[in-house]
Short mmCIF file of N, CA and C in Angstrom, two decimals:
data_model
loop_
_atom_site.label_atom_id
_atom_site.label_comp_id
_atom_site.label_asym_id
_atom_site.label_seq_id
_atom_site.Cartn_x
_atom_site.Cartn_y
_atom_site.Cartn_z
N UNK A 16 -112.02 58.80 -104.65
CA UNK A 16 -111.03 58.53 -103.62
C UNK A 16 -110.55 57.09 -103.75
N UNK A 17 -109.31 56.87 -103.44
CA UNK A 17 -108.75 55.53 -103.51
C UNK A 17 -109.37 54.62 -102.47
N UNK A 18 -109.62 53.41 -102.87
CA UNK A 18 -110.12 52.42 -101.94
C UNK A 18 -108.95 51.84 -101.17
N UNK A 19 -109.04 51.87 -99.85
CA UNK A 19 -107.95 51.32 -99.05
C UNK A 19 -108.02 49.80 -99.01
N UNK A 20 -109.16 49.24 -99.38
CA UNK A 20 -109.29 47.79 -99.38
C UNK A 20 -108.66 47.17 -100.62
N UNK A 21 -108.68 47.90 -101.72
CA UNK A 21 -108.13 47.38 -102.97
C UNK A 21 -106.71 47.88 -103.16
N UNK A 22 -105.87 47.01 -103.66
CA UNK A 22 -104.50 47.42 -103.94
C UNK A 22 -104.36 47.83 -105.40
N UNK A 23 -105.47 47.82 -106.13
CA UNK A 23 -105.44 48.20 -107.54
C UNK A 23 -105.91 49.63 -107.70
N UNK A 24 -105.22 50.35 -108.57
CA UNK A 24 -105.56 51.73 -108.87
C UNK A 24 -106.35 51.74 -110.16
N UNK A 25 -107.47 52.43 -110.18
CA UNK A 25 -108.26 52.52 -111.41
C UNK A 25 -107.71 53.66 -112.27
N UNK A 26 -108.12 53.67 -113.52
CA UNK A 26 -107.73 54.76 -114.41
C UNK A 26 -108.23 56.08 -113.86
N UNK A 27 -109.43 56.10 -113.32
CA UNK A 27 -109.99 57.32 -112.72
C UNK A 27 -109.12 57.78 -111.56
N UNK A 28 -108.69 56.85 -110.72
CA UNK A 28 -107.81 57.19 -109.59
C UNK A 28 -106.51 57.80 -110.10
N UNK A 29 -105.96 57.21 -111.17
CA UNK A 29 -104.71 57.73 -111.73
C UNK A 29 -104.90 59.16 -112.22
N UNK A 30 -105.98 59.42 -112.92
CA UNK A 30 -106.24 60.77 -113.41
C UNK A 30 -106.33 61.75 -112.25
N UNK A 31 -107.01 61.35 -111.19
CA UNK A 31 -107.14 62.22 -110.02
C UNK A 31 -105.78 62.48 -109.37
N UNK A 32 -104.96 61.46 -109.25
CA UNK A 32 -103.65 61.63 -108.64
C UNK A 32 -102.72 62.47 -109.52
N UNK A 33 -102.80 62.28 -110.83
CA UNK A 33 -102.00 63.11 -111.73
C UNK A 33 -102.41 64.57 -111.61
N UNK A 34 -103.71 64.83 -111.55
CA UNK A 34 -104.19 66.20 -111.41
C UNK A 34 -103.72 66.80 -110.08
N UNK A 35 -103.73 66.01 -109.05
CA UNK A 35 -103.32 66.49 -107.73
C UNK A 35 -101.83 66.80 -107.68
N UNK A 36 -101.01 66.01 -108.36
CA UNK A 36 -99.56 66.12 -108.23
C UNK A 36 -98.85 66.68 -109.47
N UNK A 37 -99.59 67.12 -110.48
CA UNK A 37 -98.93 67.51 -111.73
C UNK A 37 -97.97 68.67 -111.56
N UNK A 38 -98.28 69.64 -110.73
CA UNK A 38 -97.37 70.78 -110.55
C UNK A 38 -96.08 70.35 -109.85
N UNK A 39 -96.20 69.47 -108.87
CA UNK A 39 -95.00 68.97 -108.18
C UNK A 39 -94.13 68.17 -109.15
N UNK A 40 -94.78 67.37 -109.97
CA UNK A 40 -94.05 66.57 -110.95
C UNK A 40 -93.36 67.48 -111.97
N UNK A 41 -94.07 68.51 -112.41
CA UNK A 41 -93.49 69.43 -113.38
C UNK A 41 -92.29 70.16 -112.78
N UNK A 42 -92.40 70.61 -111.54
CA UNK A 42 -91.26 71.28 -110.89
C UNK A 42 -90.05 70.34 -110.81
N UNK A 43 -90.29 69.09 -110.47
CA UNK A 43 -89.20 68.11 -110.41
C UNK A 43 -88.54 67.95 -111.78
N UNK A 44 -89.34 67.76 -112.80
CA UNK A 44 -88.80 67.56 -114.15
C UNK A 44 -88.04 68.80 -114.60
N UNK A 45 -88.52 69.99 -114.20
CA UNK A 45 -87.85 71.23 -114.61
C UNK A 45 -86.48 71.41 -113.95
N UNK A 46 -86.17 70.63 -112.93
CA UNK A 46 -84.81 70.69 -112.37
C UNK A 46 -83.80 70.09 -113.35
N UNK A 47 -84.30 69.26 -114.27
CA UNK A 47 -83.44 68.65 -115.28
C UNK A 47 -83.60 69.33 -116.64
N UNK A 48 -84.80 69.83 -116.91
CA UNK A 48 -85.11 70.48 -118.19
C UNK A 48 -85.72 71.85 -117.90
N UNK A 49 -84.92 72.89 -117.88
CA UNK A 49 -85.44 74.21 -117.49
C UNK A 49 -86.43 74.82 -118.48
N UNK A 50 -86.44 74.35 -119.72
CA UNK A 50 -87.41 74.88 -120.69
C UNK A 50 -88.78 74.26 -120.39
N UNK A 51 -89.73 75.12 -120.05
CA UNK A 51 -91.05 74.63 -119.64
C UNK A 51 -91.70 73.71 -120.68
N UNK A 52 -91.61 74.07 -121.95
CA UNK A 52 -92.24 73.25 -123.00
C UNK A 52 -91.65 71.85 -123.01
N UNK A 53 -90.34 71.74 -122.84
CA UNK A 53 -89.69 70.43 -122.80
C UNK A 53 -90.14 69.64 -121.57
N UNK A 54 -90.20 70.31 -120.44
CA UNK A 54 -90.62 69.65 -119.20
C UNK A 54 -92.07 69.19 -119.29
N UNK A 55 -92.92 70.00 -119.90
CA UNK A 55 -94.33 69.60 -120.05
C UNK A 55 -94.47 68.39 -120.96
N UNK A 56 -93.63 68.31 -121.99
CA UNK A 56 -93.64 67.14 -122.87
C UNK A 56 -93.24 65.88 -122.10
N UNK A 57 -92.22 66.00 -121.27
CA UNK A 57 -91.79 64.86 -120.45
C UNK A 57 -92.90 64.48 -119.47
N UNK A 58 -93.57 65.47 -118.90
CA UNK A 58 -94.67 65.18 -117.99
C UNK A 58 -95.78 64.41 -118.70
N UNK A 59 -96.10 64.81 -119.92
CA UNK A 59 -97.13 64.09 -120.69
C UNK A 59 -96.69 62.65 -120.98
N UNK A 60 -95.44 62.49 -121.35
CA UNK A 60 -94.94 61.14 -121.62
C UNK A 60 -94.90 60.30 -120.35
N UNK A 61 -94.59 60.94 -119.24
CA UNK A 61 -94.59 60.25 -117.95
C UNK A 61 -95.99 59.75 -117.61
N UNK A 62 -96.99 60.58 -117.87
CA UNK A 62 -98.38 60.18 -117.61
C UNK A 62 -98.74 58.93 -118.40
N UNK A 63 -98.28 58.84 -119.63
CA UNK A 63 -98.54 57.65 -120.46
C UNK A 63 -97.86 56.43 -119.85
N UNK A 64 -96.61 56.59 -119.44
CA UNK A 64 -95.88 55.47 -118.82
C UNK A 64 -96.57 55.04 -117.54
N UNK A 65 -97.02 56.00 -116.73
CA UNK A 65 -97.71 55.65 -115.49
C UNK A 65 -98.98 54.87 -115.79
N UNK A 66 -99.70 55.28 -116.81
CA UNK A 66 -100.92 54.56 -117.19
C UNK A 66 -100.57 53.14 -117.62
N UNK A 67 -99.50 52.98 -118.40
CA UNK A 67 -99.09 51.65 -118.87
C UNK A 67 -98.64 50.76 -117.70
N UNK A 68 -98.09 51.36 -116.65
CA UNK A 68 -97.57 50.60 -115.51
C UNK A 68 -98.52 50.63 -114.32
N UNK A 69 -99.75 51.01 -114.56
CA UNK A 69 -100.74 51.17 -113.51
C UNK A 69 -100.88 49.94 -112.62
N UNK A 70 -100.83 48.77 -113.20
CA UNK A 70 -100.98 47.53 -112.43
C UNK A 70 -99.83 47.31 -111.45
N UNK A 71 -98.70 47.97 -111.67
CA UNK A 71 -97.54 47.81 -110.79
C UNK A 71 -97.62 48.67 -109.53
N UNK A 72 -98.52 49.64 -109.53
CA UNK A 72 -98.59 50.56 -108.39
C UNK A 72 -99.28 49.90 -107.20
N UNK A 73 -98.65 50.01 -106.04
CA UNK A 73 -99.21 49.49 -104.79
C UNK A 73 -99.80 50.69 -104.04
N UNK A 74 -101.10 50.67 -103.82
CA UNK A 74 -101.76 51.82 -103.19
C UNK A 74 -101.30 52.07 -101.77
N UNK A 75 -100.54 51.17 -101.21
CA UNK A 75 -99.98 51.39 -99.88
C UNK A 75 -98.73 52.28 -99.93
N UNK A 76 -98.23 52.51 -101.14
CA UNK A 76 -97.04 53.35 -101.34
C UNK A 76 -97.45 54.78 -101.66
N UNK A 77 -96.48 55.68 -101.58
CA UNK A 77 -96.69 57.08 -101.93
C UNK A 77 -96.73 57.23 -103.44
N UNK A 78 -97.82 57.77 -103.97
CA UNK A 78 -97.96 57.91 -105.41
C UNK A 78 -96.89 58.80 -106.02
N UNK A 79 -96.66 59.97 -105.42
CA UNK A 79 -95.72 60.92 -106.01
C UNK A 79 -94.31 60.33 -106.10
N UNK A 80 -93.87 59.65 -105.07
CA UNK A 80 -92.54 59.02 -105.10
C UNK A 80 -92.49 57.97 -106.21
N UNK A 81 -93.53 57.18 -106.33
CA UNK A 81 -93.59 56.15 -107.37
C UNK A 81 -93.57 56.80 -108.76
N UNK A 82 -94.34 57.84 -108.93
CA UNK A 82 -94.44 58.51 -110.23
C UNK A 82 -93.12 59.18 -110.62
N UNK A 83 -92.49 59.85 -109.68
CA UNK A 83 -91.24 60.55 -109.98
C UNK A 83 -90.11 59.57 -110.31
N UNK A 84 -90.19 58.39 -109.75
CA UNK A 84 -89.19 57.37 -110.04
C UNK A 84 -89.27 56.94 -111.51
N UNK A 85 -90.42 57.17 -112.12
CA UNK A 85 -90.63 56.80 -113.52
C UNK A 85 -90.49 57.99 -114.47
N UNK A 86 -90.36 59.18 -113.94
CA UNK A 86 -90.26 60.39 -114.78
C UNK A 86 -88.96 60.42 -115.54
#
């Protein structure tokens, strides 16, 4: 679970949040790319970008909104 005291997200936290929101993220991406295989590829690439930008995430913000802004 995310620590409310820390504003930093750990890699473990990111993995948990991606697992929690992956279907919502995939549905969003599929509004632009109806081919599931293409959308899944974008989702995988998005996960990499989110990991690279992990330090920019503020735990006081909504993760899904932040993630979709980078998709």
